[in-house]
Every structure is written in C-alpha cells, then in structure tokens.
PDB file of C-alpha atoms in Angstrom:
ATOM      1  CA  VAL A1003     104.446  37.925 125.258  1.00  0.00           C
ATOM      2  CA  LEU A1004     106.103  37.583 128.633  1.00  0.00           C
ATOM      3  CA  ASP A1005     104.537  37.544 132.021  1.00  0.00           C
ATOM      4  CA  ALA A1006     105.381  40.635 134.014  1.00  0.00           C
ATOM      5  CA  LYS A1007     105.521  38.769 137.480  1.00  0.00           C
ATOM      6  CA  ASP A1008     108.241  36.282 136.705  1.00  0.00           C
ATOM      7  CA  GLY A1009     109.175  36.730 132.980  1.00  0.00           C
ATOM      8  CA  ARG A1010     107.699  33.422 131.694  1.00  0.00           C
ATOM      9  CA  VAL A1011     106.733  33.344 128.047  1.00  0.00           C
ATOM     10  CA  VAL A1012     102.863  33.130 127.819  1.00  0.00           C
ATOM     11  CA  CYS A1013     102.595  33.107 124.041  1.00  0.00           C
ATOM     12  CA  GLU A1014     105.106  33.204 121.144  1.00  0.00           C
ATOM     13  CA  HIS A1015     104.351  34.173 117.252  1.00  0.00           C
ATOM     14  CA  GLY A1016     106.820  34.456 114.445  1.00  0.00           C
ATOM     15  CA  LEU A1017     106.463  38.118 113.117  1.00  0.00           C
ATOM     16  CA  THR A1018     108.026  39.985 110.365  1.00  0.00           C
ATOM     17  CA  PRO A1019     111.438  41.223 111.401  1.00  0.00           C
ATOM     18  CA  GLY A1020     111.726  44.869 112.462  1.00  0.00           C
ATOM     19  CA  THR A1021     108.513  44.933 114.422  1.00  0.00           C
ATOM     20  CA  LEU A1022     108.332  48.539 115.866  1.00  0.00           C
ATOM     21  CA  ALA A1023     105.122  48.807 117.413  1.00  0.00           C
ATOM     22  CA  THR A1024     102.950  46.848 119.937  1.00  0.00           C
ATOM     23  CA  GLY A1025      99.918  47.525 122.231  1.00  0.00           C
ATOM     24  CA  PHE A1026      97.729  45.564 124.714  1.00  0.00           C
ATOM     25  CA  PHE A1027      93.901  45.752 124.441  1.00  0.00           C
ATOM     26  CA  ALA A1028      92.073  46.841 127.862  1.00  0.00           C
ATOM     27  CA  ASN A1029      91.696  43.663 129.036  1.00  0.00           C
ATOM     28  CA  SER A1030      95.077  41.908 128.241  1.00  0.00           C
ATOM     29  CA  SER A1031      93.312  38.845 126.153  1.00  0.00           C
ATOM     30  CA  ARG A1032      94.705  40.360 123.046  1.00  0.00           C
ATOM     31  CA  VAL A1033      97.987  42.162 121.658  1.00  0.00           C
ATOM     32  CA  ALA A1034      98.478  43.816 118.243  1.00  0.00           C
ATOM     33  CA  PHE A1035     101.840  44.086 116.698  1.00  0.00           C
ATOM     34  CA  ALA A1036     102.741  46.087 113.555  1.00  0.00           C
ATOM     35  CA  ALA A1037     105.776  45.627 111.451  1.00  0.00           C
ATOM     36  CA  GLY A1038     106.545  46.603 107.781  1.00  0.00           C
ATOM     37  CA  LYS A1039     103.151  46.890 105.866  1.00  0.00           C
ATOM     38  CA  ARG A1040     101.718  44.375 108.401  1.00  0.00           C
ATOM     39  CA  VAL A1041      99.336  44.642 111.266  1.00  0.00           C
ATOM     40  CA  VAL A1042      98.581  41.202 113.507  1.00  0.00           C
ATOM     41  CA  VAL A1043      96.085  40.637 116.593  1.00  0.00           C
ATOM     42  CA  LEU A1044      96.957  37.647 118.699  1.00  0.00           C
ATOM     43  CA  GLU A1045      94.999  36.188 121.362  1.00  0.00           C
ATOM     44  CA  VAL A1046      96.965  35.987 125.022  1.00  0.00           C
ATOM     45  CA  PRO A1047      97.703  33.294 126.151  1.00  0.00           C
ATOM     46  CA  THR A1048      97.202  31.017 123.252  1.00  0.00           C
ATOM     47  CA  GLY A1049      99.139  33.003 120.535  1.00  0.00           C
ATOM     48  CA  GLN A1050      96.395  32.318 118.127  1.00  0.00           C
ATOM     49  CA  MET A1051      96.333  34.893 115.198  1.00  0.00           C
ATOM     50  CA  LEU A1052      92.724  36.511 115.531  1.00  0.00           C
ATOM     51  CA  GLY A1053      93.164  39.287 112.698  1.00  0.00           C
ATOM     52  CA  GLU A1054      95.648  40.668 110.045  1.00  0.00           C
ATOM     53  CA  TRP A1055      96.081  43.538 107.994  1.00  0.00           C
ATOM     54  CA  SER A1056      98.818  43.217 105.340  1.00  0.00           C
ATOM     55  CA  SER A1057      98.350  46.430 103.226  1.00  0.00           C
ATOM     56  CA  LEU A1058      99.441  49.333 105.183  1.00  0.00           C
ATOM     57  CA  ALA A1059     100.116  52.709 102.838  1.00  0.00           C
ATOM     58  CA  SER A1060     103.610  52.752 104.498  1.00  0.00           C
ATOM     59  CA  GLY A1061     105.789  50.981 106.969  1.00  0.00           C
ATOM     60  CA  ALA A1062     104.588  51.154 110.441  1.00  0.00           C
ATOM     61  CA  ALA A1063     106.108  53.000 113.084  1.00  0.00           C
ATOM     62  CA  GLU A1064     103.642  53.152 115.959  1.00  0.00           C
ATOM     63  CA  LEU A1065     100.488  51.340 116.861  1.00  0.00           C
ATOM     64  CA  ALA A1066      97.834  52.498 119.544  1.00  0.00           C
ATOM     65  CA  VAL A1067      94.732  50.539 120.803  1.00  0.00           C
ATOM     66  CA  SER A1068      91.717  52.454 121.310  1.00  0.00           C
ATOM     67  CA  PRO A1069      90.279  52.181 124.850  1.00  0.00           C
ATOM     68  CA  ASP A1070      87.179  49.908 124.032  1.00  0.00           C
ATOM     69  CA  GLY A1071      89.480  47.685 121.844  1.00  0.00           C
ATOM     70  CA  ARG A1072      87.264  48.376 118.675  1.00  0.00           C
ATOM     71  CA  ALA A1073      90.060  50.425 116.703  1.00  0.00           C
ATOM     72  CA  LEU A1074      93.837  50.260 116.119  1.00  0.00           C
ATOM     73  CA  ALA A1075      95.693  53.227 114.850  1.00  0.00           C
ATOM     74  CA  VAL A1076      99.052  53.052 113.056  1.00  0.00           C
ATOM     75  CA  GLY A1077     101.558  55.870 112.543  1.00  0.00           C
ATOM     76  CA  GLU A1078     103.717  55.145 109.608  1.00  0.00           C
ATOM     77  CA  MET A1079     107.062  55.949 107.877  1.00  0.00           C
ATOM     78  CA  ALA A1080     105.480  57.951 105.033  1.00  0.00           C
ATOM     79  CA  GLY A1081     103.541  60.210 107.591  1.00  0.00           C
ATOM     80  CA  ASP A1082     100.327  58.318 107.112  1.00  0.00           C
ATOM     81  CA  LEU A1083      98.073  57.726 110.237  1.00  0.00           C
ATOM     82  CA  GLU A1084      95.533  54.757 109.381  1.00  0.00           C
ATOM     83  CA  LEU A1085      92.683  53.502 111.894  1.00  0.00           C
ATOM     84  CA  PHE A1086      91.369  50.185 111.630  1.00  0.00           C
ATOM     85  CA  ASP A1087      88.291  48.804 112.965  1.00  0.00           C
ATOM     86  CA  VAL A1088      88.451  45.686 115.242  1.00  0.00           C
ATOM     87  CA  ASP A1089      85.470  43.392 115.720  1.00  0.00           C
ATOM     88  CA  ALA A1090      84.348  41.526 118.972  1.00  0.00           C
ATOM     89  CA  ASP A1091      86.424  38.651 117.797  1.00  0.00           C
ATOM     90  CA  GLY A1092      89.596  40.574 117.435  1.00  0.00           C
ATOM     91  CA  ARG A1093      89.627  40.574 113.334  1.00  0.00           C
ATOM     92  CA  ILE A1094      90.551  43.615 111.811  1.00  0.00           C
ATOM     93  CA  VAL A1095      87.318  44.175 109.580  1.00  0.00           C
ATOM     94  CA  GLY A1096      88.566  47.210 107.200  1.00  0.00           C
ATOM     95  CA  ARG A1097      90.345  50.591 107.062  1.00  0.00           C
ATOM     96  CA  ARG A1098      87.983  53.412 108.778  1.00  0.00           C
ATOM     97  CA  TRP A1099      90.437  56.232 107.562  1.00  0.00           C
ATOM     98  CA  SER A1100      93.888  57.147 106.603  1.00  0.00           C
ATOM     99  CA  GLY A1101      95.269  60.699 107.405  1.00  0.00           C
ATOM    100  CA  LYS A1102      98.375  62.269 105.799  1.00  0.00           C
ATOM    101  CA  THR A1103     101.044  64.268 107.485  1.00  0.00           C
ATOM    102  CA  THR A1104     104.475  65.414 106.331  1.00  0.00           C
ATOM    103  CA  GLY A1105     106.642  63.337 108.671  1.00  0.00           C
ATOM    104  CA  THR A1106     107.140  59.797 110.181  1.00  0.00           C
ATOM    105  CA  GLN A1107     104.350  59.294 112.909  1.00  0.00           C
ATOM    106  CA  TRP A1108     106.442  57.889 115.893  1.00  0.00           C
ATOM    107  CA  GLY A1109     104.098  58.281 118.580  1.00  0.00           C
ATOM    108  CA  ALA A1110     100.255  57.739 118.650  1.00  0.00           C
ATOM    109  CA  SER A1111      97.866  57.550 121.481  1.00  0.00           C
ATOM    110  CA  PHE A1112      93.996  57.694 121.956  1.00  0.00           C
ATOM    111  CA  SER A1113      92.775  59.819 124.760  1.00  0.00           C
ATOM    112  CA  PRO A1114      91.092  57.832 128.019  1.00  0.00           C
ATOM    113  CA  ASP A1115      87.666  58.098 126.433  1.00  0.00           C
ATOM    114  CA  GLY A1116      88.320  57.412 122.952  1.00  0.00           C
ATOM    115  CA  ALA A1117      87.210  60.823 121.602  1.00  0.00           C
ATOM    116  CA  ARG A1118      90.512  61.986 120.450  1.00  0.00           C
ATOM    117  CA  LEU A1119      93.594  60.313 118.739  1.00  0.00           C
ATOM    118  CA  ALA A1120      96.935  62.096 118.999  1.00  0.00           C
ATOM    119  CA  SER A1121     100.100  61.440 116.864  1.00  0.00           C
ATOM    120  CA  ILE A1122     103.442  62.982 116.856  1.00  0.00           C
ATOM    121  CA  GLY A1123     106.341  62.498 114.871  1.00  0.00           C
ATOM    122  CA  TYR A1124     109.407  64.132 112.499  1.00  0.00           C
ATOM    123  CA  ASP A1125     107.079  67.007 110.950  1.00  0.00           C
ATOM    124  CA  PHE A1126     107.426  69.069 114.516  1.00  0.00           C
ATOM    125  CA  ALA A1127     103.543  68.980 114.797  1.00  0.00           C
ATOM    126  CA  LEU A1128     101.448  67.438 117.161  1.00  0.00           C
ATOM    127  CA  HIS A1129      98.101  66.247 115.403  1.00  0.00           C
ATOM    128  CA  LEU A1130      94.648  65.533 117.293  1.00  0.00           C
ATOM    129  CA  TRP A1131      92.317  63.549 115.296  1.00  0.00           C
ATOM    130  CA  ASP A1132      88.641  62.712 115.430  1.00  0.00           C
ATOM    131  CA  PRO A1133      88.634  59.027 115.412  1.00  0.00           C
ATOM    132  CA  ALA A1134      85.064  58.688 114.250  1.00  0.00           C
ATOM    133  CA  SER A1135      85.726  61.041 111.265  1.00  0.00           C
ATOM    134  CA  GLY A1136      89.280  60.799 110.473  1.00  0.00           C
ATOM    135  CA  GLN A1137      89.341  64.712 110.413  1.00  0.00           C
ATOM    136  CA  GLU A1138      92.189  66.537 112.000  1.00  0.00           C
ATOM    137  CA  VAL A1139      90.718  68.781 114.763  1.00  0.00           C
ATOM    138  CA  PHE A1140      93.499  70.594 115.835  1.00  0.00           C
ATOM    139  CA  GLN A1141      97.282  70.833 115.508  1.00  0.00           C
ATOM    140  CA  VAL A1142     100.135  72.388 117.306  1.00  0.00           C
ATOM    141  CA  ARG A1143     102.639  73.403 114.885  1.00  0.00           C
ATOM    142  CA  ASP A1144     106.508  74.579 115.125  1.00  0.00           C
ATOM    143  CA  LEU A1145     107.337  72.197 118.186  1.00  0.00           C
ATOM    144  CA  PRO A1146     110.983  73.039 119.464  1.00  0.00           C
ATOM    145  CA  ILE A1147     111.932  69.232 118.611  1.00  0.00           C
ATOM    146  CA  GLN A1148     110.681  66.151 116.619  1.00  0.00           C
ATOM    147  CA  GLY A1149     108.311  64.039 118.623  1.00  0.00           C
ATOM    148  CA  PHE A1150     108.982  60.345 119.447  1.00  0.00           C
ATOM    149  CA  ASP A1151     106.251  59.600 121.643  1.00  0.00           C
ATOM    150  CA  VAL A1152     102.850  60.897 122.871  1.00  0.00           C
ATOM    151  CA  ARG A1153     100.550  60.042 125.820  1.00  0.00           C
ATOM    152  CA  PHE A1154      97.405  61.396 127.278  1.00  0.00           C
ATOM    153  CA  SER A1155      97.093  61.757 130.821  1.00  0.00           C
ATOM    154  CA  PRO A1156      94.686  59.368 132.660  1.00  0.00           C
ATOM    155  CA  SER A1157      92.383  62.419 132.962  1.00  0.00           C
ATOM    156  CA  GLY A1158      92.659  63.141 129.235  1.00  0.00           C
ATOM    157  CA  ASP A1159      93.554  67.070 130.294  1.00  0.00           C
ATOM    158  CA  SER A1160      97.051  66.887 129.515  1.00  0.00           C
ATOM    159  CA  ILE A1161      99.434  65.638 126.491  1.00  0.00           C
ATOM    160  CA  ALA A1162     102.995  64.499 127.260  1.00  0.00           C
ATOM    161  CA  TYR A1163     105.281  64.186 124.247  1.00  0.00           C
ATOM    162  CA  MET A1164     108.977  63.004 124.279  1.00  0.00           C
ATOM    163  CA  GLY A1165     111.430  64.774 122.000  1.00  0.00           C
ATOM    164  CA  GLY A1166     114.225  63.218 119.751  1.00  0.00           C
ATOM    165  CA  ALA A1167     116.795  64.684 122.402  1.00  0.00           C
ATOM    166  CA  GLY A1168     115.422  63.179 125.415  1.00  0.00           C
ATOM    167  CA  GLN A1169     113.190  66.254 126.469  1.00  0.00           C
ATOM    168  CA  THR A1170     109.716  65.690 127.584  1.00  0.00           C
ATOM    169  CA  TRP A1171     106.814  68.437 127.009  1.00  0.00           C
ATOM    170  CA  LEU A1172     103.716  68.748 128.499  1.00  0.00           C
ATOM    171  CA  ILE A1173     100.556  70.526 126.908  1.00  0.00           C
ATOM    172  CA  ASP A1174      97.600  71.263 129.064  1.00  0.00           C
ATOM    173  CA  ARG A1175      94.076  70.892 126.968  1.00  0.00           C
ATOM    174  CA  ARG A1176      92.024  72.684 129.403  1.00  0.00           C
ATOM    175  CA  VAL A1177      93.647  75.880 128.296  1.00  0.00           C
ATOM    176  CA  TRP A1178      92.010  75.337 124.910  1.00  0.00           C
ATOM    177  CA  ARG A1179      88.929  73.818 125.800  1.00  0.00           C
ATOM    178  CA  GLU A1180      88.327  77.117 128.115  1.00  0.00           C
ATOM    179  CA  ARG A1181      89.078  79.581 125.121  1.00  0.00           C
ATOM    180  CA  ARG A1182      86.694  77.695 122.909  1.00  0.00           C
ATOM    181  CA  ARG A1183      83.819  78.431 125.655  1.00  0.00           C
ATOM    182  CA  PHE A1184      84.093  82.181 124.758  1.00  0.00           C
ATOM    183  CA  GLN A1185      84.868  82.188 121.241  1.00  0.00           C
ATOM    184  CA  SER A1186      84.254  79.943 118.002  1.00  0.00           C
ATOM    185  CA  ALA A1187      87.606  80.291 117.065  1.00  0.00           C
ATOM    186  CA  PRO A1188      89.613  76.956 116.197  1.00  0.00           C
ATOM    187  CA  GLU A1189      92.252  75.975 119.156  1.00  0.00           C
ATOM    188  CA  PRO A1190      95.221  78.563 118.773  1.00  0.00           C
ATOM    189  CA  HIS A1191      98.476  77.675 117.128  1.00  0.00           C
ATOM    190  CA  LEU A1192     100.654  77.709 120.243  1.00  0.00           C
ATOM    191  CA  PRO A1193     104.529  77.327 118.595  1.00  0.00           C
ATOM    192  CA  GLY A1194     106.886  75.836 121.308  1.00  0.00           C
ATOM    193  CA  ASN A1195     104.417  74.593 124.071  1.00  0.00           C
TER     194      ASN A1195
END
C-alpha cells in the first residue's frame, strides 16, 4: 500500500502471486486483496492480517467492499459472485451467499447506500443483486460488449460499465424505478442500453 501524496510504502504484505483485485474500506484503515481462491483483509498502516478466507468457489477476478465495510463481494473466474460478512475487527466471519452467472465476473460494485450490488463480465449481462438475500433482482442481458468494470454514480441513479474494447456505457436507473411505480412487472429487458 502506497501513500498517494509521496509514493512511500505505507505497508507491505506477501500475497499470492496473481492478485487481481483490491479494495479499500471507506475509512482507509483496512484494505482487502483477492488472489486465486484467497481473500485477505489487512490493517493500514501496520500491514497486520486481520482476516482471511481461502476457499473461494473459483479464482478471484474482482473484489468490492461495501460502503459500511461489513461485506466483501468477490467476482470469480467461473462466474461465481460470493458475498462475505466482515466483523467490526476486520475478520471475514463467513460466506453470506453465493450467486452464479455464466461468465467470469470482472467487475463488481456496491451502490452508495449498500442496497444493491452490481456485477458484470463475460456473460454479456449486467447483474443487480440484493446483498442481504443474495437474490438477483434485475439483469440487463445481451449487452453489446463483454464487461470489465462497473461502478455506481455517487447518487446511485446511474451505472457505468466498461467494455473490452474500451467503450464506456451509462445506464440510468431512474427509468427503471419510474416504470416500477406504474406497473408491478420487473424491470424491463433493455438490450444494448
């Protein structure tokens, strides 16, 4: 972990080669890393390991920390998306749920309020999950390109995702919410949006 001001090393930890994902907790006192089938939580600046989970369903591709720091989401190579509970001391206390998609989940992001988790990957779909229950609440299928990263806007009203050829797409969630006010049907299938 490097200090952004001057580039000095704040803490160091020998991790599994091939670490593909990392995420800071909101207060920057902890950082999580995922590599292979392992997730590690470190204290900053001491570098002390606070928590570890070493039995992911498949190799880690992405990691996201919830806004309250009480959950870690890991997108995986075989299409799994797993959510882990983290206690107040930074220990990973267990797997809350595991969801399955049909392609590597390269991107994962919590909404600012923590009420939704988005994932995206090689299955040409954007998935929205309920972090509490593990239920997939919505899916945008048939995206024009495979996704590599996904992020919520600070307001939570929009989702941006980046495709493999460098394109960035924006999805406005307010349209989905407005339609739901007038009908009880699920959010619509929106290919190419």
